[in-house]
Amino acid sequence: MERRNIDEIAEIIKESEYVIALTGAGISTESGIPDFRSKDGIWSRFNIDEYGHINNLKSEPEKVWNMLKIMIEEMRKARPNKAHLALAEMERLGYLDAIITQNVDGLHQMAGSRNVIEFHGNFREAICLECGKIYSIDYALKQRVPRCDCGGLLKPNAVFFGEPIDAKILVSSFDIARKCDAMLVLGTSAMVYPAASIPEMAKGNGATVIEVNRDGKMLPYSDYAIRGMVGEVLPEIVAKLK
Ligand code: APR
């Protein structure tokens, strides 16, 4: 990682009025949760066309719930890593105003981050596809094919492909994307919309976009692209903020 860049990024964060982060599955891989699109990611173990869409859950609920149970099991063992902790510290220091996460693992909150928007929902709860009743995920996990009192199929309270993002979450995320002057894009392939439009929107409104990814690929709109592990890069940035 280039020292000059880390120094410059810390300066930009210090000088900015409103800083937000968009995080993806890459922020949690160092906690032992696989991401989606890397070599060993979820979509290499489970075909996205068979498991990713809401219609897959509706047509083959037992098959898709079996996969979800594996994911939930892996998530439950995970604890926040240095990247989550660095972001929580950045917020405490007054340099990070909000996190928009695409993750459903709750690790930002466990690390102490307060202003977290769960763009794709969460895996703490289950929701009935018929009546909208919410249950704890534990209630769902006790059943082979989890069902509501009303008989409707339950799904984790998270967004599947083919489903809309909650309107309030969409509006508040787009609002802060437009108002931020620096945006951190961390451990995400930024391929899935509408989440991927958040940094595009920030950039379009003049924000500096800072990307950290272990693959070192550069999003076309990034002003800074740091190639490295978020668990190493973010603590370095935070150290410069103190
Ligand atoms: N440090 C930095 N980057 C990392 C690390 C790490 N420790 N681990 C993984 N990455 C990078 C990978 O190189 C990859 O570019 O994080 C990115 C993760 O991308 P995806 O697997 O596509 O995950 P994400 O962007 O969160 O996916 C978006 O897709 O399937 C859906 O709903 C799911 O919310 C998810 C959405």
mmCIF file of C-alpha atoms and ligand atoms in Angstrom:
data_model
loop_
_atom_site.group_PDB
_atom_site.id
_atom_site.type_symbol
_atom_site.label_atom_id
_atom_site.label_comp_id
_atom_site.label_asym_id
_atom_site.label_seq_id
_atom_site.Cartn_x
_atom_site.Cartn_y
_atom_site.Cartn_z
ATOM 1 C CA MET A 1 0.000 0.000 0.000
ATOM 2 C CA GLU A 2 1.385 3.371 -0.929
ATOM 3 C CA ARG A 3 2.265 5.513 2.086
ATOM 4 C CA ARG A 4 1.668 8.770 0.201
ATOM 5 C CA ASN A 5 -1.879 7.676 -0.555
ATOM 6 C CA ILE A 6 -2.658 6.759 3.052
ATOM 7 C CA ASP A 7 -1.436 10.181 4.191
ATOM 8 C CA GLU A 8 -3.464 11.943 1.507
ATOM 9 C CA ILE A 9 -6.580 9.911 2.272
ATOM 10 C CA ALA A 10 -6.324 10.712 5.985
ATOM 11 C CA GLU A 11 -6.021 14.405 5.104
ATOM 12 C CA ILE A 12 -9.085 14.246 2.853
ATOM 13 C CA ILE A 13 -11.098 12.542 5.605
ATOM 14 C CA LYS A 14 -9.973 15.151 8.132
ATOM 15 C CA GLU A 15 -10.924 18.038 5.875
ATOM 16 C CA SER A 16 -14.299 16.613 4.831
ATOM 17 C CA GLU A 17 -17.527 17.686 6.472
ATOM 18 C CA TYR A 18 -19.463 14.508 5.809
ATOM 19 C CA VAL A 19 -17.812 11.131 5.229
ATOM 20 C CA ILE A 20 -19.620 7.869 4.527
ATOM 21 C CA ALA A 21 -18.575 4.307 3.792
ATOM 22 C CA LEU A 22 -20.171 1.716 1.540
ATOM 23 C CA THR A 23 -19.119 -1.731 2.689
ATOM 24 C CA GLY A 24 -19.492 -5.118 1.055
ATOM 25 C CA ALA A 25 -18.795 -8.741 1.861
ATOM 26 C CA GLY A 26 -15.023 -8.087 1.648
ATOM 27 C CA ILE A 27 -15.149 -6.226 4.958
ATOM 28 C CA SER A 28 -16.152 -9.474 6.691
ATOM 29 C CA THR A 29 -13.897 -12.047 4.972
ATOM 30 C CA GLU A 30 -11.220 -11.468 7.624
ATOM 31 C CA SER A 31 -13.872 -12.528 10.157
ATOM 32 C CA GLY A 32 -14.189 -15.846 8.331
ATOM 33 C CA ILE A 33 -17.332 -15.094 6.327
ATOM 34 C CA PRO A 34 -16.815 -15.773 2.609
ATOM 35 C CA ASP A 35 -17.692 -13.053 0.131
ATOM 36 C CA PHE A 36 -19.851 -13.698 -2.943
ATOM 37 C CA ARG A 37 -17.780 -13.272 -6.100
ATOM 38 C CA SER A 38 -14.214 -14.256 -5.165
ATOM 39 C CA LYS A 39 -12.852 -17.677 -6.137
ATOM 40 C CA ASP A 40 -14.055 -19.276 -2.896
ATOM 41 C CA GLY A 41 -17.132 -17.046 -2.611
ATOM 42 C CA ILE A 42 -20.754 -18.042 -1.941
ATOM 43 C CA TRP A 43 -21.684 -17.934 -5.627
ATOM 44 C CA SER A 44 -18.926 -20.433 -6.483
ATOM 45 C CA ARG A 45 -20.369 -22.907 -3.960
ATOM 46 C CA PHE A 46 -24.014 -22.211 -4.755
ATOM 47 C CA ASN A 47 -25.137 -21.301 -8.252
ATOM 48 C CA ILE A 48 -26.558 -17.769 -8.117
ATOM 49 C CA ASP A 49 -29.264 -18.752 -10.646
ATOM 50 C CA GLU A 50 -30.477 -21.547 -8.350
ATOM 51 C CA TYR A 51 -30.199 -19.777 -4.983
ATOM 52 C CA GLY A 52 -30.027 -16.000 -5.376
ATOM 53 C CA HIS A 53 -33.472 -15.004 -6.650
ATOM 54 C CA ILE A 54 -36.606 -14.727 -4.528
ATOM 55 C CA ASN A 55 -38.342 -17.062 -7.000
ATOM 56 C CA ASN A 56 -35.763 -19.755 -6.160
ATOM 57 C CA LEU A 57 -36.829 -19.565 -2.508
ATOM 58 C CA LYS A 58 -40.498 -19.679 -3.450
ATOM 59 C CA SER A 59 -40.165 -22.633 -5.815
ATOM 60 C CA GLU A 60 -37.620 -24.710 -3.870
ATOM 61 C CA PRO A 61 -37.825 -23.463 -0.271
ATOM 62 C CA GLU A 62 -36.136 -26.435 1.368
ATOM 63 C CA LYS A 63 -33.144 -26.355 -0.994
ATOM 64 C CA VAL A 64 -32.626 -22.600 -0.594
ATOM 65 C CA TRP A 65 -33.181 -22.689 3.193
ATOM 66 C CA ASN A 66 -30.536 -25.432 3.468
ATOM 67 C CA MET A 67 -28.051 -23.036 1.880
ATOM 68 C CA LEU A 68 -29.255 -20.143 4.062
ATOM 69 C CA LYS A 69 -28.799 -22.266 7.188
ATOM 70 C CA ILE A 70 -25.156 -22.880 6.204
ATOM 71 C CA MET A 71 -24.623 -19.139 5.646
ATOM 72 C CA ILE A 72 -26.271 -18.241 8.954
ATOM 73 C CA GLU A 73 -24.180 -20.839 10.789
ATOM 74 C CA GLU A 74 -20.970 -19.344 9.312
ATOM 75 C CA MET A 75 -22.092 -15.833 10.197
ATOM 76 C CA ARG A 76 -22.921 -16.696 13.781
ATOM 77 C CA LYS A 77 -19.378 -17.836 14.485
ATOM 78 C CA ALA A 78 -17.938 -14.574 13.166
ATOM 79 C CA ARG A 79 -16.721 -11.677 15.268
ATOM 80 C CA PRO A 80 -15.787 -8.159 14.106
ATOM 81 C CA ASN A 81 -12.313 -7.869 12.610
ATOM 82 C CA LYS A 82 -9.818 -4.998 12.483
ATOM 83 C CA ALA A 83 -11.673 -3.372 9.593
ATOM 84 C CA HIS A 84 -15.015 -3.240 11.441
ATOM 85 C CA LEU A 85 -13.245 -1.972 14.562
ATOM 86 C CA ALA A 86 -11.359 0.703 12.607
ATOM 87 C CA LEU A 87 -14.622 2.032 11.138
ATOM 88 C CA ALA A 88 -16.248 2.096 14.583
ATOM 89 C CA GLU A 89 -13.261 4.044 15.875
ATOM 90 C CA MET A 90 -13.394 6.434 12.925
ATOM 91 C CA GLU A 91 -16.991 7.209 13.852
ATOM 92 C CA ARG A 92 -16.092 7.698 17.543
ATOM 93 C CA LEU A 93 -13.314 10.083 16.530
ATOM 94 C CA GLY A 94 -15.865 12.096 14.575
ATOM 95 C CA TYR A 95 -14.481 11.305 11.118
ATOM 96 C CA LEU A 96 -17.125 8.891 9.821
ATOM 97 C CA ASP A 97 -20.767 9.930 9.670
ATOM 98 C CA ALA A 98 -22.461 6.773 8.411
ATOM 99 C CA ILE A 99 -21.918 3.299 7.033
ATOM 100 C CA ILE A 100 -24.119 1.874 4.320
ATOM 101 C CA THR A 101 -23.498 -1.850 4.358
ATOM 102 C CA GLN A 102 -24.617 -4.445 1.848
ATOM 103 C CA ASN A 103 -23.861 -7.097 4.473
ATOM 104 C CA VAL A 104 -26.456 -8.854 6.587
ATOM 105 C CA ASP A 105 -24.067 -10.083 9.292
ATOM 106 C CA GLY A 106 -24.472 -7.274 11.850
ATOM 107 C CA LEU A 107 -20.709 -7.098 12.461
ATOM 108 C CA HIS A 108 -20.480 -3.294 12.111
ATOM 109 C CA GLN A 109 -22.936 -2.851 14.978
ATOM 110 C CA MET A 110 -21.155 -5.555 17.008
ATOM 111 C CA ALA A 111 -17.923 -3.594 16.509
ATOM 112 C CA GLY A 112 -19.574 -0.475 17.958
ATOM 113 C CA SER A 113 -20.610 1.457 14.847
ATOM 114 C CA ARG A 114 -23.832 3.340 15.544
ATOM 115 C CA ASN A 115 -25.003 4.890 12.311
ATOM 116 C CA VAL A 116 -25.333 1.813 10.109
ATOM 117 C CA ILE A 117 -27.770 1.467 7.240
ATOM 118 C CA GLU A 118 -28.365 -2.187 6.360
ATOM 119 C CA PHE A 119 -29.060 -1.714 2.663
ATOM 120 C CA HIS A 120 -29.830 -5.398 2.037
ATOM 121 C CA GLY A 121 -31.554 -6.072 5.370
ATOM 122 C CA ASN A 122 -30.339 -8.515 7.975
ATOM 123 C CA PHE A 123 -30.091 -12.177 8.954
ATOM 124 C CA ARG A 124 -31.150 -11.581 12.588
ATOM 125 C CA GLU A 125 -34.814 -11.793 11.666
ATOM 126 C CA ALA A 126 -37.111 -13.774 9.416
ATOM 127 C CA ILE A 127 -40.111 -12.249 7.653
ATOM 128 C CA CYS A 128 -43.277 -13.857 6.297
ATOM 129 C CA LEU A 129 -43.652 -13.515 2.537
ATOM 130 C CA GLU A 130 -47.459 -13.505 2.940
ATOM 131 C CA CYS A 131 -48.306 -11.306 5.963
ATOM 132 C CA GLY A 132 -45.001 -9.550 6.719
ATOM 133 C CA LYS A 133 -44.827 -10.783 10.323
ATOM 134 C CA ILE A 134 -41.313 -10.645 11.735
ATOM 135 C CA TYR A 135 -39.732 -13.450 13.777
ATOM 136 C CA SER A 136 -36.282 -13.965 15.242
ATOM 137 C CA ILE A 137 -34.091 -16.009 12.917
ATOM 138 C CA ASP A 138 -33.915 -18.657 15.678
ATOM 139 C CA TYR A 139 -37.637 -19.281 15.254
ATOM 140 C CA ALA A 140 -37.041 -19.998 11.572
ATOM 141 C CA LEU A 141 -33.966 -22.147 12.160
ATOM 142 C CA LYS A 142 -35.979 -24.618 14.248
ATOM 143 C CA GLN A 143 -38.065 -25.580 11.222
ATOM 144 C CA ARG A 144 -37.084 -27.657 8.188
ATOM 145 C CA VAL A 145 -38.961 -25.281 5.881
ATOM 146 C CA PRO A 146 -39.622 -22.203 8.021
ATOM 147 C CA ARG A 147 -43.231 -21.026 8.018
ATOM 148 C CA CYS A 148 -45.255 -18.275 9.671
ATOM 149 C CA ASP A 149 -48.317 -18.808 11.928
ATOM 150 C CA CYS A 150 -50.382 -17.880 8.878
ATOM 151 C CA GLY A 151 -48.784 -20.671 6.825
ATOM 152 C CA GLY A 152 -46.769 -18.274 4.651
ATOM 153 C CA LEU A 153 -43.159 -19.030 3.799
ATOM 154 C CA LEU A 154 -40.520 -17.242 5.884
ATOM 155 C CA LYS A 155 -37.314 -15.804 4.497
ATOM 156 C CA PRO A 156 -34.438 -14.099 6.315
ATOM 157 C CA ASN A 157 -35.282 -10.387 6.543
ATOM 158 C CA ALA A 158 -32.840 -9.661 3.732
ATOM 159 C CA VAL A 159 -33.176 -8.630 0.109
ATOM 160 C CA PHE A 160 -32.992 -11.339 -2.554
ATOM 161 C CA PHE A 161 -32.444 -10.669 -6.253
ATOM 162 C CA GLY A 162 -35.815 -9.764 -7.754
ATOM 163 C CA GLU A 163 -36.885 -7.825 -4.652
ATOM 164 C CA PRO A 164 -36.882 -4.056 -4.157
ATOM 165 C CA ILE A 165 -34.801 -2.224 -1.565
ATOM 166 C CA ASP A 166 -36.914 -0.831 1.279
ATOM 167 C CA ALA A 167 -38.011 2.634 0.124
ATOM 168 C CA LYS A 168 -36.955 4.468 3.306
ATOM 169 C CA ILE A 169 -33.528 2.865 3.214
ATOM 170 C CA LEU A 170 -33.114 3.719 -0.448
ATOM 171 C CA VAL A 171 -34.070 7.366 0.089
ATOM 172 C CA SER A 172 -31.875 7.869 3.157
ATOM 173 C CA SER A 173 -28.903 6.165 1.472
ATOM 174 C CA PHE A 174 -29.218 8.263 -1.677
ATOM 175 C CA ASP A 175 -29.600 11.410 0.446
ATOM 176 C CA ILE A 176 -26.354 10.887 2.303
ATOM 177 C CA ALA A 177 -24.594 9.787 -0.886
ATOM 178 C CA ARG A 178 -25.488 13.134 -2.438
ATOM 179 C CA LYS A 179 -24.395 15.150 0.569
ATOM 180 C CA CYS A 180 -21.081 13.466 1.439
ATOM 181 C CA ASP A 181 -17.786 14.971 0.388
ATOM 182 C CA ALA A 182 -15.787 11.783 0.833
ATOM 183 C CA MET A 183 -16.924 8.238 0.275
ATOM 184 C CA LEU A 184 -15.050 5.070 1.237
ATOM 185 C CA VAL A 185 -15.874 2.031 -0.917
ATOM 186 C CA LEU A 186 -14.655 -0.970 1.043
ATOM 187 C CA GLY A 187 -14.538 -4.652 0.146
ATOM 188 C CA THR A 188 -17.249 -4.592 -2.470
ATOM 189 C CA SER A 189 -17.189 -5.500 -6.140
ATOM 190 C CA ALA A 190 -19.750 -2.675 -6.592
ATOM 191 C CA MET A 191 -21.496 -4.722 -9.255
ATOM 192 C CA VAL A 192 -24.947 -5.054 -7.723
ATOM 193 C CA TYR A 193 -27.399 -2.203 -8.204
ATOM 194 C CA PRO A 194 -28.872 -0.097 -6.717
ATOM 195 C CA ALA A 195 -26.118 -0.293 -4.031
ATOM 196 C CA ALA A 196 -23.487 0.272 -6.714
ATOM 197 C CA SER A 197 -25.106 3.567 -7.682
ATOM 198 C CA ILE A 198 -24.315 5.018 -4.219
ATOM 199 C CA PRO A 199 -20.636 5.807 -4.914
ATOM 200 C CA GLU A 200 -21.514 6.855 -8.470
ATOM 201 C CA MET A 201 -23.982 9.320 -7.022
ATOM 202 C CA ALA A 202 -21.458 10.596 -4.490
ATOM 203 C CA LYS A 203 -18.891 11.102 -7.226
ATOM 204 C CA GLY A 204 -21.447 12.862 -9.419
ATOM 205 C CA ASN A 205 -22.001 15.328 -6.599
ATOM 206 C CA GLY A 206 -18.313 16.089 -6.237
ATOM 207 C CA ALA A 207 -17.263 13.680 -3.461
ATOM 208 C CA THR A 208 -13.802 12.116 -3.390
ATOM 209 C CA VAL A 209 -14.161 8.352 -3.794
ATOM 210 C CA ILE A 210 -11.648 6.159 -1.979
ATOM 211 C CA GLU A 211 -11.681 2.456 -2.744
ATOM 212 C CA VAL A 212 -10.012 -0.354 -0.802
ATOM 213 C CA ASN A 213 -10.041 -3.834 -2.321
ATOM 214 C CA ARG A 214 -7.622 -6.739 -2.068
ATOM 215 C CA ASP A 215 -7.898 -7.283 -5.816
ATOM 216 C CA GLY A 216 -6.704 -3.786 -6.502
ATOM 217 C CA LYS A 217 -9.179 -3.350 -9.317
ATOM 218 C CA MET A 218 -10.093 0.266 -9.729
ATOM 219 C CA LEU A 219 -13.669 1.349 -10.113
ATOM 220 C CA PRO A 220 -13.855 3.816 -13.018
ATOM 221 C CA TYR A 221 -14.856 6.680 -10.734
ATOM 222 C CA SER A 222 -12.412 6.122 -7.841
ATOM 223 C CA ASP A 223 -10.043 8.964 -6.998
ATOM 224 C CA TYR A 224 -7.929 6.667 -4.831
ATOM 225 C CA ALA A 225 -7.727 2.885 -5.107
ATOM 226 C CA ILE A 226 -5.761 1.130 -2.409
ATOM 227 C CA ARG A 227 -4.880 -2.490 -3.080
ATOM 228 C CA GLY A 228 -4.881 -4.297 0.233
ATOM 229 C CA MET A 229 -6.805 -6.041 2.943
ATOM 230 C CA VAL A 230 -9.335 -3.780 4.613
ATOM 231 C CA GLY A 231 -8.212 -5.173 7.988
ATOM 232 C CA GLU A 232 -4.745 -3.748 7.351
ATOM 233 C CA VAL A 233 -5.474 -0.585 5.404
ATOM 234 C CA LEU A 234 -8.271 0.849 7.571
ATOM 235 C CA PRO A 235 -6.321 0.725 10.872
ATOM 236 C CA GLU A 236 -3.472 2.544 9.079
ATOM 237 C CA ILE A 237 -5.833 5.287 7.987
ATOM 238 C CA VAL A 238 -7.324 5.562 11.487
ATOM 239 C CA ALA A 239 -3.838 5.800 13.010
ATOM 240 C CA LYS A 240 -3.239 8.886 10.838
ATOM 241 C CA LEU A 241 -6.480 10.470 12.023
ATOM 242 C CA LYS A 242 -5.507 10.438 15.689
HETATM 243 N N1 APR B 1 -9.969 -6.767 1.952
HETATM 244 C C1 APR B 1 -10.263 -6.051 0.835
HETATM 245 N N2 APR B 1 -11.071 -6.502 -0.135
HETATM 246 C C2 APR B 1 -11.613 -7.720 0.001
HETATM 247 C C3 APR B 1 -11.339 -8.538 1.123
HETATM 248 C C4 APR B 1 -10.475 -8.014 2.125
HETATM 249 N N3 APR B 1 -10.180 -8.699 3.224
HETATM 250 N N4 APR B 1 -12.022 -9.701 0.980
HETATM 251 C C5 APR B 1 -12.677 -9.625 -0.203
HETATM 252 N N5 APR B 1 -12.443 -8.434 -0.781
HETATM 253 C C6 APR B 1 -13.030 -7.906 -2.019
HETATM 254 C C7 APR B 1 -13.088 -8.884 -3.162
HETATM 255 O O1 APR B 1 -11.937 -8.745 -3.950
HETATM 256 C C8 APR B 1 -14.343 -8.421 -3.915
HETATM 257 O O2 APR B 1 -14.028 -7.451 -4.900
HETATM 258 O O3 APR B 1 -14.372 -7.600 -1.701
HETATM 259 C C9 APR B 1 -15.179 -7.729 -2.858
HETATM 260 C C10 APR B 1 -16.438 -8.495 -2.491
HETATM 261 O O4 APR B 1 -17.302 -8.455 -3.579
HETATM 262 P P1 APR B 1 -18.577 -9.404 -3.676
HETATM 263 O O5 APR B 1 -18.197 -10.799 -3.340
HETATM 264 O O6 APR B 1 -19.218 -9.163 -4.992
HETATM 265 O O7 APR B 1 -19.509 -8.879 -2.474
HETATM 266 P P2 APR B 1 -20.447 -7.591 -2.464
HETATM 267 O O8 APR B 1 -19.876 -6.504 -3.283
HETATM 268 O O9 APR B 1 -20.759 -7.322 -1.038
HETATM 269 O O10 APR B 1 -21.750 -8.153 -3.189
HETATM 270 C C11 APR B 1 -22.867 -7.319 -3.294
HETATM 271 O O11 APR B 1 -24.158 -9.152 -4.063
HETATM 272 O O12 APR B 1 -24.924 -11.339 -4.064
HETATM 273 C C12 APR B 1 -25.127 -10.077 -3.595
HETATM 274 O O13 APR B 1 -26.566 -9.544 -1.900
HETATM 275 C C13 APR B 1 -25.239 -9.917 -2.101
HETATM 276 O O14 APR B 1 -24.842 -7.919 -0.815
HETATM 277 C C14 APR B 1 -24.290 -8.784 -1.787
HETATM 278 C C15 APR B 1 -24.129 -8.106 -3.128
#
